Amino acid sequence: EIYRRINGQLWLDLEQGLTTRDELRLTRFSQLFAAIAGERPAPDAAAFSRAYLETLGNCADLMPGAASLLDALRGRFNLALITNGFANVQRSRLSRSGLAPYFDPVVISDEVGVAKPDPRIFDISLARMGQPPPSEVLMIGDSLTSDIAGAVAYGIDACWYNPAGRAADLDLAIRYEIRALSELLSILA
């Protein structure tokens, strides 16, 4: 819980331009270790971060229904992936999951230099998609502050993937909300 709180706040800070990706990589673990170390010496945050990101890149667990949903959407829609994650982790996970062939383009903030909700990442993404009108695009995401807020501000309809049924704590024009990925099929029908 301590890590989730620290990590979540640092990702929000990154979205708002209050920290950098390099600071996030290190700070989340140095803050965690400071919070839990007590009398013991804290582990090396930089070494731990490197090991953590390598291990994370080796994980490719899918959300329930992800592969079958993508199979159903393939050929019917152009699917793009926009992520604020670290490039080495995201590329590895995408490859290991077997989902890479479904997405073109894949836009990773670490590679393009801007992160959601910054409108420039949507400019880049739409350009790489061949400039579809924003009115013909649907952003599906689980983060209100980056995915949904960014899409709404850009003029793209948004679908909030909210499996836990959390209350929206931001005043956003969310067009759709789903709790299971399979619900997308009826929305896109």
PDB file of C-alpha atoms in Angstrom:
ATOM      1  CA  GLU A   1       0.000   0.000   0.000  1.00  0.00           C
ATOM      2  CA  ILE A   2       2.859   2.380   0.793  1.00  0.00           C
ATOM      3  CA  TYR A   3       4.450   1.679  -2.588  1.00  0.00           C
ATOM      4  CA  ARG A   4       1.150   2.153  -4.439  1.00  0.00           C
ATOM      5  CA  ARG A   5       0.607   5.522  -2.793  1.00  0.00           C
ATOM      6  CA  ILE A   6       4.156   6.728  -3.522  1.00  0.00           C
ATOM      7  CA  ASN A   7       4.225   5.345  -7.057  1.00  0.00           C
ATOM      8  CA  GLY A   8       0.753   6.684  -7.881  1.00  0.00           C
ATOM      9  CA  GLN A   9       1.649  10.177  -6.711  1.00  0.00           C
ATOM     10  CA  LEU A  10       4.885  10.192  -8.696  1.00  0.00           C
ATOM     11  CA  TRP A  11       3.070   9.137 -11.882  1.00  0.00           C
ATOM     12  CA  LEU A  12       0.593  11.986 -11.318  1.00  0.00           C
ATOM     13  CA  ASP A  13       3.555  14.320 -10.818  1.00  0.00           C
ATOM     14  CA  LEU A  14       5.036  13.078 -14.101  1.00  0.00           C
ATOM     15  CA  GLU A  15       1.737  13.728 -15.926  1.00  0.00           C
ATOM     16  CA  GLN A  16       1.774  17.279 -14.559  1.00  0.00           C
ATOM     17  CA  GLY A  17       5.417  17.883 -15.440  1.00  0.00           C
ATOM     18  CA  LEU A  18       6.480  18.075 -11.778  1.00  0.00           C
ATOM     19  CA  THR A  19       9.029  15.269 -12.031  1.00  0.00           C
ATOM     20  CA  THR A  20      10.974  13.457 -14.727  1.00  0.00           C
ATOM     21  CA  ARG A  21      10.971   9.826 -15.761  1.00  0.00           C
ATOM     22  CA  ASP A  22      14.484   9.353 -14.363  1.00  0.00           C
ATOM     23  CA  GLU A  23      13.464  10.883 -11.044  1.00  0.00           C
ATOM     24  CA  LEU A  24      10.383   8.655 -10.914  1.00  0.00           C
ATOM     25  CA  ARG A  25      12.468   5.523 -11.515  1.00  0.00           C
ATOM     26  CA  LEU A  26      14.650   6.236  -8.504  1.00  0.00           C
ATOM     27  CA  THR A  27      12.481   8.328  -6.190  1.00  0.00           C
ATOM     28  CA  ARG A  28       9.662   5.814  -5.824  1.00  0.00           C
ATOM     29  CA  PHE A  29      12.032   3.284  -4.309  1.00  0.00           C
ATOM     30  CA  SER A  30      14.121   5.711  -2.265  1.00  0.00           C
ATOM     31  CA  GLN A  31      10.885   7.071  -0.740  1.00  0.00           C
ATOM     32  CA  LEU A  32       9.564   3.552  -0.162  1.00  0.00           C
ATOM     33  CA  PHE A  33      12.752   2.407   1.535  1.00  0.00           C
ATOM     34  CA  ALA A  34      12.837   5.547   3.691  1.00  0.00           C
ATOM     35  CA  ALA A  35       9.242   4.878   4.738  1.00  0.00           C
ATOM     36  CA  ILE A  36       9.781   1.250   5.720  1.00  0.00           C
ATOM     37  CA  ALA A  37      13.471   0.988   6.636  1.00  0.00           C
ATOM     38  CA  GLY A  38      13.262   1.931  10.297  1.00  0.00           C
ATOM     39  CA  GLU A  39      16.624   1.161  11.921  1.00  0.00           C
ATOM     40  CA  ARG A  40      17.870  -1.020   9.064  1.00  0.00           C
ATOM     41  CA  PRO A  41      20.012   0.419   6.266  1.00  0.00           C
ATOM     42  CA  ALA A  42      17.955   1.074   3.140  1.00  0.00           C
ATOM     43  CA  PRO A  43      18.646  -1.023   0.037  1.00  0.00           C
ATOM     44  CA  ASP A  44      20.253   0.598  -3.005  1.00  0.00           C
ATOM     45  CA  ALA A  45      17.261   2.272  -4.706  1.00  0.00           C
ATOM     46  CA  ALA A  46      18.996   2.540  -8.098  1.00  0.00           C
ATOM     47  CA  ALA A  47      19.939  -1.154  -8.202  1.00  0.00           C
ATOM     48  CA  PHE A  48      16.493  -2.137  -6.988  1.00  0.00           C
ATOM     49  CA  SER A  49      14.849   0.022  -9.690  1.00  0.00           C
ATOM     50  CA  ARG A  50      16.924  -1.602 -12.434  1.00  0.00           C
ATOM     51  CA  ALA A  51      16.029  -5.091 -11.208  1.00  0.00           C
ATOM     52  CA  TYR A  52      12.370  -4.147 -10.776  1.00  0.00           C
ATOM     53  CA  LEU A  53      12.044  -2.762 -14.320  1.00  0.00           C
ATOM     54  CA  GLU A  54      13.800  -5.784 -15.809  1.00  0.00           C
ATOM     55  CA  THR A  55      11.491  -8.141 -13.933  1.00  0.00           C
ATOM     56  CA  LEU A  56       8.439  -6.080 -14.832  1.00  0.00           C
ATOM     57  CA  GLY A  57       9.407  -6.268 -18.506  1.00  0.00           C
ATOM     58  CA  ASN A  58       9.429 -10.054 -18.233  1.00  0.00           C
ATOM     59  CA  CYS A  59       5.800 -10.124 -17.051  1.00  0.00           C
ATOM     60  CA  ALA A  60       3.064 -10.233 -19.639  1.00  0.00           C
ATOM     61  CA  ASP A  61      -0.132 -11.046 -17.793  1.00  0.00           C
ATOM     62  CA  LEU A  62      -3.247 -10.129 -19.751  1.00  0.00           C
ATOM     63  CA  MET A  63      -6.461  -8.662 -18.458  1.00  0.00           C
ATOM     64  CA  PRO A  64      -9.340 -11.166 -18.648  1.00  0.00           C
ATOM     65  CA  GLY A  65     -10.799 -11.105 -22.148  1.00  0.00           C
ATOM     66  CA  ALA A  66      -8.022  -9.002 -23.714  1.00  0.00           C
ATOM     67  CA  ALA A  67      -6.924 -11.494 -26.388  1.00  0.00           C
ATOM     68  CA  SER A  68     -10.451 -12.462 -27.437  1.00  0.00           C
ATOM     69  CA  LEU A  69     -11.488  -8.798 -27.598  1.00  0.00           C
ATOM     70  CA  LEU A  70      -8.539  -7.933 -29.825  1.00  0.00           C
ATOM     71  CA  ASP A  71      -9.310 -10.919 -32.053  1.00  0.00           C
ATOM     72  CA  ALA A  72     -12.886  -9.649 -32.428  1.00  0.00           C
ATOM     73  CA  LEU A  73     -11.722  -6.100 -33.226  1.00  0.00           C
ATOM     74  CA  ARG A  74      -8.923  -7.041 -35.618  1.00  0.00           C
ATOM     75  CA  GLY A  75      -9.744  -5.955 -39.133  1.00  0.00           C
ATOM     76  CA  ARG A  76     -12.792  -3.944 -38.032  1.00  0.00           C
ATOM     77  CA  PHE A  77     -10.886  -1.107 -36.388  1.00  0.00           C
ATOM     78  CA  ASN A  78      -7.421   0.406 -36.518  1.00  0.00           C
ATOM     79  CA  LEU A  79      -5.967  -0.193 -33.071  1.00  0.00           C
ATOM     80  CA  ALA A  80      -3.283   2.053 -31.648  1.00  0.00           C
ATOM     81  CA  LEU A  81      -1.572   1.794 -28.294  1.00  0.00           C
ATOM     82  CA  ILE A  82      -0.522   4.882 -26.336  1.00  0.00           C
ATOM     83  CA  THR A  83       1.330   4.314 -23.084  1.00  0.00           C
ATOM     84  CA  ASN A  84       3.143   6.432 -20.533  1.00  0.00           C
ATOM     85  CA  GLY A  85       5.201   3.448 -19.423  1.00  0.00           C
ATOM     86  CA  PHE A  86       8.940   3.028 -19.717  1.00  0.00           C
ATOM     87  CA  ALA A  87       9.878   1.989 -23.263  1.00  0.00           C
ATOM     88  CA  ASN A  88      12.052  -1.019 -22.372  1.00  0.00           C
ATOM     89  CA  VAL A  89       9.334  -2.423 -20.116  1.00  0.00           C
ATOM     90  CA  GLN A  90       6.470  -1.739 -22.526  1.00  0.00           C
ATOM     91  CA  ARG A  91       8.238  -3.121 -25.618  1.00  0.00           C
ATOM     92  CA  SER A  92       9.206  -6.284 -23.760  1.00  0.00           C
ATOM     93  CA  ARG A  93       5.729  -6.814 -22.299  1.00  0.00           C
ATOM     94  CA  LEU A  94       4.036  -6.187 -25.625  1.00  0.00           C
ATOM     95  CA  SER A  95       6.292  -8.692 -27.350  1.00  0.00           C
ATOM     96  CA  ARG A  96       5.976 -11.343 -24.626  1.00  0.00           C
ATOM     97  CA  SER A  97       2.191 -10.990 -24.457  1.00  0.00           C
ATOM     98  CA  GLY A  98       1.720 -11.749 -28.149  1.00  0.00           C
ATOM     99  CA  LEU A  99      -0.341  -8.572 -28.563  1.00  0.00           C
ATOM    100  CA  ALA A 100       2.167  -6.569 -30.618  1.00  0.00           C
ATOM    101  CA  PRO A 101       0.624  -7.543 -33.996  1.00  0.00           C
ATOM    102  CA  TYR A 102      -2.722  -6.019 -32.999  1.00  0.00           C
ATOM    103  CA  PHE A 103      -1.437  -2.452 -32.610  1.00  0.00           C
ATOM    104  CA  ASP A 104      -0.140  -0.013 -35.184  1.00  0.00           C
ATOM    105  CA  PRO A 105       1.080   2.424 -34.131  1.00  0.00           C
ATOM    106  CA  VAL A 106       2.531   1.895 -30.682  1.00  0.00           C
ATOM    107  CA  VAL A 107       3.285   5.288 -29.141  1.00  0.00           C
ATOM    108  CA  ILE A 108       5.358   5.203 -25.968  1.00  0.00           C
ATOM    109  CA  SER A 109       5.818   8.469 -24.123  1.00  0.00           C
ATOM    110  CA  ASP A 110       9.365   7.496 -23.177  1.00  0.00           C
ATOM    111  CA  GLU A 111      10.219   7.387 -26.908  1.00  0.00           C
ATOM    112  CA  VAL A 112       8.327  10.479 -28.092  1.00  0.00           C
ATOM    113  CA  GLY A 113       9.187  12.793 -25.209  1.00  0.00           C
ATOM    114  CA  VAL A 114       5.658  13.693 -24.070  1.00  0.00           C
ATOM    115  CA  ALA A 115       3.179  11.833 -21.890  1.00  0.00           C
ATOM    116  CA  LYS A 116      -0.586  11.656 -21.601  1.00  0.00           C
ATOM    117  CA  PRO A 117      -2.506  13.879 -20.907  1.00  0.00           C
ATOM    118  CA  ASP A 118      -0.298  16.283 -22.924  1.00  0.00           C
ATOM    119  CA  PRO A 119      -2.103  16.968 -26.229  1.00  0.00           C
ATOM    120  CA  ARG A 120       1.144  16.528 -28.160  1.00  0.00           C
ATOM    121  CA  ILE A 121       1.080  12.763 -27.576  1.00  0.00           C
ATOM    122  CA  PHE A 122      -2.363  12.683 -29.183  1.00  0.00           C
ATOM    123  CA  ASP A 123      -1.034  14.778 -32.095  1.00  0.00           C
ATOM    124  CA  ILE A 124       1.756  12.243 -32.585  1.00  0.00           C
ATOM    125  CA  SER A 125      -0.594   9.284 -32.254  1.00  0.00           C
ATOM    126  CA  LEU A 126      -3.170  10.603 -34.719  1.00  0.00           C
ATOM    127  CA  ALA A 127      -0.423  11.512 -37.186  1.00  0.00           C
ATOM    128  CA  ARG A 128       0.945   7.956 -36.995  1.00  0.00           C
ATOM    129  CA  MET A 129      -2.607   6.641 -37.467  1.00  0.00           C
ATOM    130  CA  GLY A 130      -2.969   8.603 -40.727  1.00  0.00           C
ATOM    131  CA  GLN A 131      -4.812  11.636 -39.280  1.00  0.00           C
ATOM    132  CA  PRO A 132      -8.274  10.254 -38.566  1.00  0.00           C
ATOM    133  CA  PRO A 133     -10.652  12.962 -37.337  1.00  0.00           C
ATOM    134  CA  PRO A 134     -10.748  12.970 -33.512  1.00  0.00           C
ATOM    135  CA  SER A 135     -14.513  12.432 -33.785  1.00  0.00           C
ATOM    136  CA  GLU A 136     -13.789   8.976 -35.245  1.00  0.00           C
ATOM    137  CA  VAL A 137     -11.435   7.917 -32.452  1.00  0.00           C
ATOM    138  CA  LEU A 138     -12.272   6.286 -29.132  1.00  0.00           C
ATOM    139  CA  MET A 139      -9.713   6.333 -26.322  1.00  0.00           C
ATOM    140  CA  ILE A 140     -10.039   3.372 -23.986  1.00  0.00           C
ATOM    141  CA  GLY A 141      -8.072   3.677 -20.799  1.00  0.00           C
ATOM    142  CA  ASP A 142      -7.966   2.978 -17.100  1.00  0.00           C
ATOM    143  CA  SER A 143      -6.448   6.254 -15.901  1.00  0.00           C
ATOM    144  CA  LEU A 144      -8.791   9.181 -15.406  1.00  0.00           C
ATOM    145  CA  THR A 145      -5.931  11.653 -15.139  1.00  0.00           C
ATOM    146  CA  SER A 146      -3.912  10.615 -18.193  1.00  0.00           C
ATOM    147  CA  ASP A 147      -6.058   8.554 -20.587  1.00  0.00           C
ATOM    148  CA  ILE A 148      -9.519   9.985 -20.064  1.00  0.00           C
ATOM    149  CA  ALA A 149      -8.653  13.603 -19.191  1.00  0.00           C
ATOM    150  CA  GLY A 150      -6.192  13.756 -22.085  1.00  0.00           C
ATOM    151  CA  ALA A 151      -8.670  12.361 -24.603  1.00  0.00           C
ATOM    152  CA  VAL A 152     -11.547  14.565 -23.450  1.00  0.00           C
ATOM    153  CA  ALA A 153      -9.371  17.699 -23.562  1.00  0.00           C
ATOM    154  CA  TYR A 154      -8.253  16.738 -27.071  1.00  0.00           C
ATOM    155  CA  GLY A 155     -11.813  16.202 -28.308  1.00  0.00           C
ATOM    156  CA  ILE A 156     -11.696  12.412 -28.456  1.00  0.00           C
ATOM    157  CA  ASP A 157     -14.501  10.309 -27.002  1.00  0.00           C
ATOM    158  CA  ALA A 158     -13.381   8.370 -23.973  1.00  0.00           C
ATOM    159  CA  CYS A 159     -14.213   4.979 -22.525  1.00  0.00           C
ATOM    160  CA  TRP A 160     -13.071   4.486 -18.952  1.00  0.00           C
ATOM    161  CA  TYR A 161     -12.064   0.910 -18.161  1.00  0.00           C
ATOM    162  CA  ASN A 162     -13.041   0.788 -14.499  1.00  0.00           C
ATOM    163  CA  PRO A 163     -13.081  -2.853 -13.356  1.00  0.00           C
ATOM    164  CA  ALA A 164     -13.193  -1.909  -9.668  1.00  0.00           C
ATOM    165  CA  GLY A 165     -16.215   0.378 -10.103  1.00  0.00           C
ATOM    166  CA  ARG A 166     -14.467   3.364  -8.544  1.00  0.00           C
ATOM    167  CA  ALA A 167     -16.254   6.713  -8.415  1.00  0.00           C
ATOM    168  CA  ALA A 168     -14.924   9.257 -10.886  1.00  0.00           C
ATOM    169  CA  ASP A 169     -13.137  11.910  -8.843  1.00  0.00           C
ATOM    170  CA  LEU A 170     -12.742  14.276 -11.793  1.00  0.00           C
ATOM    171  CA  ASP A 171     -15.471  16.154 -13.605  1.00  0.00           C
ATOM    172  CA  LEU A 172     -14.974  14.709 -17.100  1.00  0.00           C
ATOM    173  CA  ALA A 173     -17.274  14.089 -20.029  1.00  0.00           C
ATOM    174  CA  ILE A 174     -16.735  10.334 -20.077  1.00  0.00           C
ATOM    175  CA  ARG A 175     -18.776   8.932 -22.954  1.00  0.00           C
ATOM    176  CA  TYR A 176     -18.580   5.306 -21.854  1.00  0.00           C
ATOM    177  CA  GLU A 177     -17.586   3.381 -18.766  1.00  0.00           C
ATOM    178  CA  ILE A 178     -16.984  -0.367 -18.703  1.00  0.00           C
ATOM    179  CA  ARG A 179     -16.095  -2.849 -15.997  1.00  0.00           C
ATOM    180  CA  ALA A 180     -15.143  -5.741 -18.299  1.00  0.00           C
ATOM    181  CA  LEU A 181     -13.304  -5.563 -21.616  1.00  0.00           C
ATOM    182  CA  SER A 182     -16.037  -7.650 -23.263  1.00  0.00           C
ATOM    183  CA  GLU A 183     -18.437  -4.689 -22.810  1.00  0.00           C
ATOM    184  CA  LEU A 184     -16.536  -2.871 -25.567  1.00  0.00           C
ATOM    185  CA  LEU A 185     -18.026  -5.136 -28.204  1.00  0.00           C
ATOM    186  CA  SER A 186     -21.542  -3.801 -27.638  1.00  0.00           C
ATOM    187  CA  ILE A 187     -20.279  -0.208 -27.617  1.00  0.00           C
ATOM    188  CA  LEU A 188     -18.409  -0.654 -30.893  1.00  0.00           C
ATOM    189  CA  ALA A 189     -21.122  -2.719 -32.615  1.00  0.00           C
TER     190      ALA A 189
END
